[in-house]
Amino acid sequence: MKIKPIRNEQDYQNALDRLEVIFDAKRGTEEGDELEILSILIDNYENEHFPIGMPDPIEAIKFRMEQMGMKQKDLAEVFGFKSRVSEILNKKRKLTLEMVRKLNTQLHIPTEVLIQDY
């Protein structure tokens, strides 16, 4: 096992190539250990060089509604009124702290996503 830091694109590509070769390695073996360490190095490199930003709060709500098969009227209990649901989803009204809490609890959307400015 010869592992080295991933410092550039070529190192990254070499690590991906090696990962593909040992992908099915069994835990507790030398290749299994290499797979685990290499995965951590690749993950760190990708997080640093290819960061993925958080989604827009309203788009996250719409996406979660779609996943759960919800309609706008289903959010009336979260937002208080049907008209308020429309205002929120059309970005004409901001989410309140109480709404963020309810969305987090009921739709399981992370608060970090919901509190972003939009």
Coordinates of N, CA and C in Angstrom, one line a residue:
M1 N 0.9 -1.2 0.0 CA 0.0 0.0 0.0 C 0.9 1.2 0.0
K2 N 0.7 2.0 -1.0 CA 1.5 3.2 -1.2 C 0.6 4.4 -1.3
I3 N 0.3 5.1 -0.3 CA -0.7 6.2 -0.3 C 0.1 7.5 -0.1
K4 N -0.3 8.5 -0.9 CA 0.3 9.8 -0.7 C -0.8 10.9 -0.8
P5 N -0.5 12.1 -0.3 CA -1.5 13.2 -0.4 C -1.9 13.5 -1.8
I6 N -3.2 13.9 -1.9 CA -3.7 14.4 -3.2 C -3.5 15.9 -3.3
R7 N -2.5 16.3 -4.1 CA -2.2 17.7 -4.2 C -2.6 18.4 -5.5
N8 N -2.9 17.7 -6.5 CA -3.2 18.3 -7.8 C -4.2 17.3 -8.6
E9 N -4.5 17.8 -9.7 CA -5.5 17.1 -10.6 C -5.0 15.7 -11.0
Q10 N -3.7 15.6 -11.2 CA -3.1 14.3 -11.6 C -3.1 13.3 -10.4
D11 N -2.8 13.8 -9.3 CA -2.8 12.9 -8.1 C -4.3 12.5 -7.8
Y12 N -5.2 13.4 -8.0 CA -6.6 13.1 -7.9 C -7.1 12.0 -8.8
Q13 N -6.7 12.1 -10.1 CA -7.1 11.1 -11.1 C -6.4 9.8 -10.8
N14 N -5.2 9.8 -10.4 CA -4.5 8.5 -10.0 C -5.2 7.9 -8.8
A15 N -5.7 8.7 -7.9 CA -6.4 8.1 -6.7 C -7.7 7.5 -7.2
L16 N -8.4 8.2 -8.1 CA -9.7 7.7 -8.6 C -9.5 6.3 -9.3
D17 N -8.4 6.3 -10.1 CA -8.1 5.1 -10.9 C -7.8 3.9 -9.9
R18 N -7.0 4.2 -8.9 CA -6.7 3.1 -7.9 C -7.9 2.7 -7.1
L19 N -8.8 3.7 -6.8 CA -10.0 3.4 -6.1 C -10.9 2.4 -6.9
E20 N -11.0 2.6 -8.2 CA -11.7 1.8 -9.0 C -11.2 0.3 -9.0
V21 N -9.9 0.2 -9.0 CA -9.3 -1.1 -8.9 C -9.6 -1.9 -7.7
I22 N -9.6 -1.2 -6.5 CA -9.7 -1.9 -5.2 C -11.1 -1.7 -4.6
F23 N -12.1 -1.2 -5.4 CA -13.4 -0.8 -4.9 C -14.1 -1.9 -4.1
D24 N -13.9 -3.2 -4.5 CA -14.6 -4.3 -3.9 C -13.8 -5.0 -2.8
A25 N -12.7 -4.3 -2.3 CA -11.9 -4.9 -1.3 C -12.6 -5.2 0.0
K26 N -12.3 -6.2 0.6 CA -12.9 -6.6 1.9 C -12.3 -5.8 3.1
R27 N -13.2 -5.4 4.0 CA -12.8 -4.7 5.2 C -11.8 -5.6 6.0
G28 N -10.8 -4.9 6.6 CA -9.9 -5.6 7.4 C -8.7 -6.2 6.7
T29 N -8.7 -6.1 5.3 CA -7.6 -6.5 4.5 C -6.7 -5.3 4.2
E30 N -5.5 -5.5 3.7 CA -4.6 -4.4 3.4 C -5.3 -3.5 2.3
E31 N -5.9 -4.2 1.3 CA -6.6 -3.4 0.2 C -7.8 -2.7 0.8
G32 N -8.5 -3.3 1.8 CA -9.6 -2.7 2.4 C -9.2 -1.4 3.2
D33 N -8.1 -1.5 3.9 CA -7.5 -0.3 4.6 C -7.2 0.8 3.6
E34 N -6.5 0.4 2.5 CA -6.2 1.3 1.5 C -7.4 2.0 0.9
L35 N -8.4 1.2 0.6 CA -9.7 1.8 0.1 C -10.3 2.8 1.1
E36 N -10.3 2.5 2.3 CA -10.8 3.4 3.3 C -10.0 4.7 3.4
I37 N -8.7 4.6 3.4 CA -7.9 5.8 3.5 C -8.0 6.6 2.2
L38 N -7.9 6.0 1.1 CA -8.0 6.6 -0.2 C -9.4 7.3 -0.4
S39 N -10.4 6.7 0.1 CA -11.8 7.4 0.1 C -11.8 8.7 0.9
I40 N -11.1 8.7 2.0 CA -11.1 9.9 2.8 C -10.3 11.0 2.1
L41 N -9.2 10.6 1.6 CA -8.3 11.6 0.8 C -9.1 12.2 -0.4
I42 N -9.8 11.3 -1.1 CA -10.5 11.8 -2.3 C -11.7 12.7 -1.8
D43 N -12.4 12.3 -0.8 CA -13.5 13.1 -0.3 C -13.0 14.5 0.2
N44 N -11.9 14.6 0.9 CA -11.3 15.8 1.3 C -10.9 16.7 0.1
Y45 N -10.3 16.1 -0.9 CA -9.9 16.9 -2.1 C -11.1 17.4 -2.8
E46 N -12.1 16.6 -3.0 CA -13.3 17.0 -3.7 C -14.1 18.1 -2.9
N47 N -14.1 18.0 -1.6 CA -14.8 19.0 -0.8 C -14.1 20.4 -0.9
E48 N -12.7 20.3 -1.0 CA -12.0 21.5 -1.1 C -12.0 22.1 -2.5
H49 N -11.9 21.3 -3.5 CA -11.8 21.8 -4.9 C -13.1 21.8 -5.7
F50 N -14.1 21.1 -5.3 CA -15.4 21.0 -6.0 C -16.5 21.2 -5.0
P51 N -16.6 22.3 -4.2 CA -17.6 22.4 -3.2 C -19.0 22.5 -3.9
I52 N -19.9 22.0 -3.2 CA -21.3 22.1 -3.6 C -22.1 23.0 -2.7
G53 N -22.6 24.1 -3.2 CA -23.3 25.0 -2.4 C -24.7 24.5 -1.9
M54 N -25.2 25.2 -0.9 CA -26.6 24.8 -0.5 C -27.6 25.2 -1.4
P55 N -28.7 24.5 -1.5 CA -29.8 24.9 -2.4 C -30.5 26.1 -1.9
D56 N -31.2 26.8 -2.8 CA -32.1 27.9 -2.5 C -33.2 27.4 -1.5
P57 N -33.5 28.1 -0.5 CA -34.5 27.6 0.5 C -35.8 27.3 -0.1
I58 N -36.3 28.1 -1.0 CA -37.6 27.9 -1.6 C -37.6 26.7 -2.5
E59 N -36.5 26.6 -3.3 CA -36.4 25.4 -4.2 C -36.3 24.2 -3.4
A60 N -35.7 24.2 -2.2 CA -35.6 23.0 -1.3 C -37.0 22.6 -0.8
I61 N -37.8 23.6 -0.5 CA -39.1 23.4 -0.1 C -39.9 22.7 -1.2
K62 N -39.8 23.3 -2.4 CA -40.6 22.7 -3.5 C -40.1 21.3 -3.9
F63 N -38.8 21.1 -3.8 CA -38.3 19.8 -4.1 C -38.8 18.7 -3.1
R64 N -38.8 19.1 -1.8 CA -39.2 18.2 -0.7 C -40.7 18.0 -0.9
M65 N -41.5 19.0 -1.2 CA -42.9 18.8 -1.4 C -43.2 17.8 -2.5
E66 N -42.4 17.9 -3.6 CA -42.5 17.0 -4.7 C -42.2 15.5 -4.3
Q67 N -41.1 15.4 -3.5 CA -40.7 14.1 -3.0 C -41.8 13.4 -2.2
M68 N -42.5 14.3 -1.4 CA -43.5 13.8 -0.4 C -44.9 13.7 -1.0
G69 N -45.0 14.2 -2.3 CA -46.3 14.2 -3.0 C -47.3 15.2 -2.4
M70 N -46.7 16.3 -1.9 CA -47.5 17.4 -1.3 C -47.9 18.4 -2.3
K71 N -49.1 19.0 -2.0 CA -49.5 20.2 -2.8 C -49.4 21.4 -1.9
Q72 N -49.6 22.6 -2.6 CA -49.4 23.9 -1.8 C -50.4 23.9 -0.6
K73 N -51.6 23.4 -0.8 CA -52.6 23.4 0.3 C -52.1 22.7 1.5
D74 N -51.3 21.6 1.3 CA -50.8 20.8 2.4 C -49.8 21.6 3.3
L75 N -49.3 22.7 2.8 CA -48.4 23.6 3.6 C -49.1 24.6 4.4
A76 N -50.4 24.7 4.2 CA -51.2 25.8 4.9 C -51.0 25.6 6.4
E77 N -50.9 24.4 6.9 CA -50.8 24.2 8.4 C -49.4 24.7 8.9
V78 N -48.4 24.6 8.0 CA -47.1 25.1 8.3 C -47.0 26.6 8.3
F79 N -47.6 27.2 7.2 CA -47.5 28.7 7.0 C -48.7 29.5 7.6
G80 N -49.7 28.8 7.9 CA -50.9 29.5 8.5 C -52.0 29.7 7.6
F81 N -51.8 30.2 6.4 CA -52.9 30.4 5.5 C -52.5 29.9 4.1
K82 N -53.5 29.6 3.3 CA -53.2 29.2 1.9 C -52.5 30.3 1.1
S83 N -53.0 31.5 1.3 CA -52.4 32.6 0.6 C -51.0 32.9 1.0
R84 N -50.6 32.6 2.2 CA -49.3 32.8 2.6 C -48.3 31.8 2.0
V85 N -48.9 30.6 1.7 CA -48.1 29.5 1.1 C -47.7 30.0 -0.3
S86 N -48.6 30.6 -1.0 CA -48.3 31.1 -2.4 C -47.3 32.3 -2.3
E87 N -47.4 33.2 -1.3 CA -46.5 34.3 -1.2 C -45.1 33.7 -0.9
I88 N -45.0 32.8 0.0 CA -43.7 32.2 0.3 C -43.0 31.5 -0.9
L89 N -43.8 30.7 -1.6 CA -43.3 29.9 -2.7 C -42.9 30.8 -3.9
N90 N -43.5 32.0 -4.0 CA -43.2 32.9 -5.0 C -42.2 34.0 -4.6
K91 N -41.7 33.8 -3.4 CA -40.6 34.7 -2.8 C -41.1 36.1 -2.6
K92 N -42.4 36.3 -2.3 CA -42.9 37.6 -2.0 C -43.0 37.8 -0.5
R93 N -42.8 36.8 0.3 CA -42.8 36.9 1.7 C -41.6 36.0 2.2
K94 N -40.9 36.4 3.2 CA -39.8 35.7 3.8 C -40.3 34.7 4.8
L95 N -39.5 33.6 5.0 CA -39.8 32.6 6.0 C -39.6 33.2 7.4
T96 N -40.5 32.9 8.3 CA -40.3 33.4 9.7 C -39.5 32.2 10.5
L97 N -39.1 32.5 11.7 CA -38.4 31.5 12.5 C -39.3 30.4 12.8
E98 N -40.6 30.7 13.1 CA -41.5 29.6 13.4 C -41.7 28.7 12.2
M99 N -41.8 29.3 11.0 CA -42.0 28.5 9.7 C -40.8 27.6 9.5
V100 N -39.6 28.2 9.7 CA -38.3 27.4 9.6 C -38.4 26.2 10.5
R101 N -38.8 26.4 11.7 CA -38.8 25.3 12.7 C -39.8 24.2 12.2
K102 N -41.0 24.7 11.8 CA -42.0 23.7 11.3 C -41.6 23.0 10.1
L103 N -40.9 23.7 9.1 CA -40.4 23.0 7.9 C -39.4 22.0 8.3
N104 N -38.5 22.3 9.2 CA -37.5 21.4 9.6 C -38.1 20.2 10.3
T105 N -39.0 20.4 11.1 CA -39.7 19.2 11.8 C -40.5 18.4 10.9
Q106 N -41.4 19.0 10.1 CA -42.3 18.3 9.3 C -41.8 17.8 8.0
L107 N -41.0 18.6 7.3 CA -40.5 18.2 6.0 C -39.0 17.7 6.1
H108 N -38.4 17.9 7.3 CA -37.0 17.4 7.5 C -36.0 18.1 6.5
I109 N -36.2 19.4 6.3 CA -35.3 20.2 5.6 C -34.4 20.9 6.6
P110 N -33.0 20.7 6.4 CA -32.1 21.3 7.4 C -32.3 22.8 7.6
T111 N -32.2 23.2 8.8 CA -32.4 24.7 9.1 C -31.3 25.5 8.4
E112 N -30.1 24.9 8.2 CA -29.0 25.7 7.5 C -29.5 26.1 6.1
V113 N -30.3 25.2 5.5 CA -30.8 25.5 4.1 C -31.8 26.6 4.2
L114 N -32.8 26.5 5.2 CA -33.9 27.4 5.3 C -33.6 28.8 5.7
I115 N -32.5 29.0 6.5 CA -32.2 30.3 7.0 C -31.4 31.1 6.0
Q116 N -31.0 30.6 4.9 CA -30.2 31.4 4.0 C -31.1 32.5 3.4
D117 N -30.4 33.6 3.0 CA -31.0 34.7 2.4 C -31.4 34.3 1.0
Y118 N -32.6 34.8 0.5 CA -33.0 34.6 -0.9 C -33.7 35.8 -1.4

